[in-house]
Amino acid sequence: QLGAGFVDAFRHLHQDAKGHYSYWSQRAGNREPNKGLRLDYFICSKDLMEDGDGRKVVVRDSYMVPDELGSDHCPIVLEIEMKK
């Protein structure tokens, strides 16, 4: 999909970000030392990432919520603006 005009929204917006994960092995106790993986993604059309004239929907941010406990995965968020 990435080769067909789609992008990883988080990586597109935060190109230099390091240490942002959506999964940590509970068995290995990897959450506390933040040894994780990014297993969860929002794959979006490149068009959604650009705020140009006539765009009705634009991606504003994408991030993880690592402090939300209860699973070996954390929630990931895609903030979009829907214009009138």
PDB file of C-alpha atoms in Angstrom:
ATOM      1  CA  GLN A   1       0.000   0.000   0.000  1.00  0.00           C
ATOM      2  CA  LEU A   2       2.816   2.429   0.763  1.00  0.00           C
ATOM      3  CA  GLY A   3       4.073   2.034  -2.787  1.00  0.00           C
ATOM      4  CA  ALA A   4       0.643   2.867  -4.191  1.00  0.00           C
ATOM      5  CA  GLY A   5       0.374   6.450  -2.931  1.00  0.00           C
ATOM      6  CA  PHE A   6      -0.413   5.811   0.730  1.00  0.00           C
ATOM      7  CA  VAL A   7       1.617   6.925   3.756  1.00  0.00           C
ATOM      8  CA  ASP A   8       2.075   5.979   7.388  1.00  0.00           C
ATOM      9  CA  ALA A   9       0.442   9.051   8.970  1.00  0.00           C
ATOM     10  CA  PHE A  10       2.599   9.081  12.119  1.00  0.00           C
ATOM     11  CA  ARG A  11       5.881   8.711  10.220  1.00  0.00           C
ATOM     12  CA  HIS A  12       4.813  11.338   7.673  1.00  0.00           C
ATOM     13  CA  LEU A  13       4.075  13.894  10.417  1.00  0.00           C
ATOM     14  CA  HIS A  14       6.885  12.950  12.825  1.00  0.00           C
ATOM     15  CA  GLN A  15       9.739  11.903  10.570  1.00  0.00           C
ATOM     16  CA  ASP A  16      12.477  12.131  13.198  1.00  0.00           C
ATOM     17  CA  ALA A  17      10.504  10.630  16.111  1.00  0.00           C
ATOM     18  CA  LYS A  18      12.166   7.815  18.036  1.00  0.00           C
ATOM     19  CA  GLY A  19      10.887   5.644  20.892  1.00  0.00           C
ATOM     20  CA  HIS A  20       7.191   5.845  19.946  1.00  0.00           C
ATOM     21  CA  TYR A  21       5.659   2.378  20.097  1.00  0.00           C
ATOM     22  CA  SER A  22       2.194   0.850  20.150  1.00  0.00           C
ATOM     23  CA  TYR A  23       3.139  -2.606  21.493  1.00  0.00           C
ATOM     24  CA  TRP A  24       5.319  -3.914  24.343  1.00  0.00           C
ATOM     25  CA  SER A  25       5.771  -7.561  25.333  1.00  0.00           C
ATOM     26  CA  GLN A  26       4.126  -8.090  28.717  1.00  0.00           C
ATOM     27  CA  ARG A  27       5.909 -11.398  29.186  1.00  0.00           C
ATOM     28  CA  ALA A  28       9.326  -9.722  28.848  1.00  0.00           C
ATOM     29  CA  GLY A  29       8.277  -6.646  30.889  1.00  0.00           C
ATOM     30  CA  ASN A  30       9.199  -4.305  28.069  1.00  0.00           C
ATOM     31  CA  ARG A  31       6.749  -1.484  28.725  1.00  0.00           C
ATOM     32  CA  GLU A  32       8.657   0.175  31.584  1.00  0.00           C
ATOM     33  CA  PRO A  33      12.005   0.365  29.728  1.00  0.00           C
ATOM     34  CA  ASN A  34      10.069   1.301  26.536  1.00  0.00           C
ATOM     35  CA  LYS A  35      11.404  -1.559  24.416  1.00  0.00           C
ATOM     36  CA  GLY A  36       8.542  -1.876  21.988  1.00  0.00           C
ATOM     37  CA  LEU A  37       7.372  -2.114  18.412  1.00  0.00           C
ATOM     38  CA  ARG A  38       5.085  -0.061  16.217  1.00  0.00           C
ATOM     39  CA  LEU A  39       2.542  -2.653  15.158  1.00  0.00           C
ATOM     40  CA  ASP A  40      -0.458  -0.347  14.756  1.00  0.00           C
ATOM     41  CA  TYR A  41      -0.696   2.204  11.962  1.00  0.00           C
ATOM     42  CA  PHE A  42      -2.981   4.608  10.184  1.00  0.00           C
ATOM     43  CA  ILE A  43      -2.271   4.223   6.486  1.00  0.00           C
ATOM     44  CA  CYS A  44      -3.710   7.231   4.651  1.00  0.00           C
ATOM     45  CA  SER A  45      -3.872   8.594   1.164  1.00  0.00           C
ATOM     46  CA  LYS A  46      -1.222  11.260   0.577  1.00  0.00           C
ATOM     47  CA  ASP A  47      -4.075  13.592  -0.384  1.00  0.00           C
ATOM     48  CA  LEU A  48      -5.352  13.535   3.210  1.00  0.00           C
ATOM     49  CA  MET A  49      -1.995  14.817   4.449  1.00  0.00           C
ATOM     50  CA  GLU A  50      -2.085  18.015   2.378  1.00  0.00           C
ATOM     51  CA  ASP A  51      -4.114  21.067   3.352  1.00  0.00           C
ATOM     52  CA  GLY A  52      -4.870  22.712   0.034  1.00  0.00           C
ATOM     53  CA  ASP A  53      -7.718  24.652  -1.492  1.00  0.00           C
ATOM     54  CA  GLY A  54     -10.873  22.619  -1.692  1.00  0.00           C
ATOM     55  CA  ARG A  55      -9.705  19.932   0.749  1.00  0.00           C
ATOM     56  CA  LYS A  56     -12.598  18.903   2.954  1.00  0.00           C
ATOM     57  CA  VAL A  57     -10.711  16.430   5.162  1.00  0.00           C
ATOM     58  CA  VAL A  58      -7.123  16.914   6.385  1.00  0.00           C
ATOM     59  CA  VAL A  59      -5.018  14.820   8.776  1.00  0.00           C
ATOM     60  CA  ARG A  60      -3.715  17.100  11.554  1.00  0.00           C
ATOM     61  CA  ASP A  61      -1.836  14.656  13.818  1.00  0.00           C
ATOM     62  CA  SER A  62      -1.197  11.020  14.646  1.00  0.00           C
ATOM     63  CA  TYR A  63       0.216   9.734  17.925  1.00  0.00           C
ATOM     64  CA  MET A  64       0.258   6.937  20.485  1.00  0.00           C
ATOM     65  CA  VAL A  65      -1.184   7.038  24.023  1.00  0.00           C
ATOM     66  CA  PRO A  66       1.372   4.869  25.873  1.00  0.00           C
ATOM     67  CA  ASP A  67       0.116   5.738  29.377  1.00  0.00           C
ATOM     68  CA  GLU A  68      -3.222   4.002  28.690  1.00  0.00           C
ATOM     69  CA  LEU A  69      -2.765   0.606  30.345  1.00  0.00           C
ATOM     70  CA  GLY A  70      -4.756  -2.620  30.151  1.00  0.00           C
ATOM     71  CA  SER A  71      -3.238  -4.306  27.120  1.00  0.00           C
ATOM     72  CA  ASP A  72       0.095  -5.025  25.515  1.00  0.00           C
ATOM     73  CA  HIS A  73      -0.967  -2.474  22.867  1.00  0.00           C
ATOM     74  CA  CYS A  74      -1.772   1.180  23.488  1.00  0.00           C
ATOM     75  CA  PRO A  75      -4.372   3.261  21.645  1.00  0.00           C
ATOM     76  CA  ILE A  76      -3.229   5.166  18.593  1.00  0.00           C
ATOM     77  CA  VAL A  77      -4.921   8.382  17.495  1.00  0.00           C
ATOM     78  CA  LEU A  78      -5.523  10.034  14.141  1.00  0.00           C
ATOM     79  CA  GLU A  79      -6.721  13.632  14.414  1.00  0.00           C
ATOM     80  CA  ILE A  80      -8.533  14.865  11.340  1.00  0.00           C
ATOM     81  CA  GLU A  81     -10.149  18.167  10.479  1.00  0.00           C
ATOM     82  CA  MET A  82     -13.418  18.037   8.581  1.00  0.00           C
ATOM     83  CA  LYS A  83     -14.175  21.333   6.901  1.00  0.00           C
ATOM     84  CA  LYS A  84     -17.552  22.657   5.859  1.00  0.00           C
TER      85      LYS A  84
END
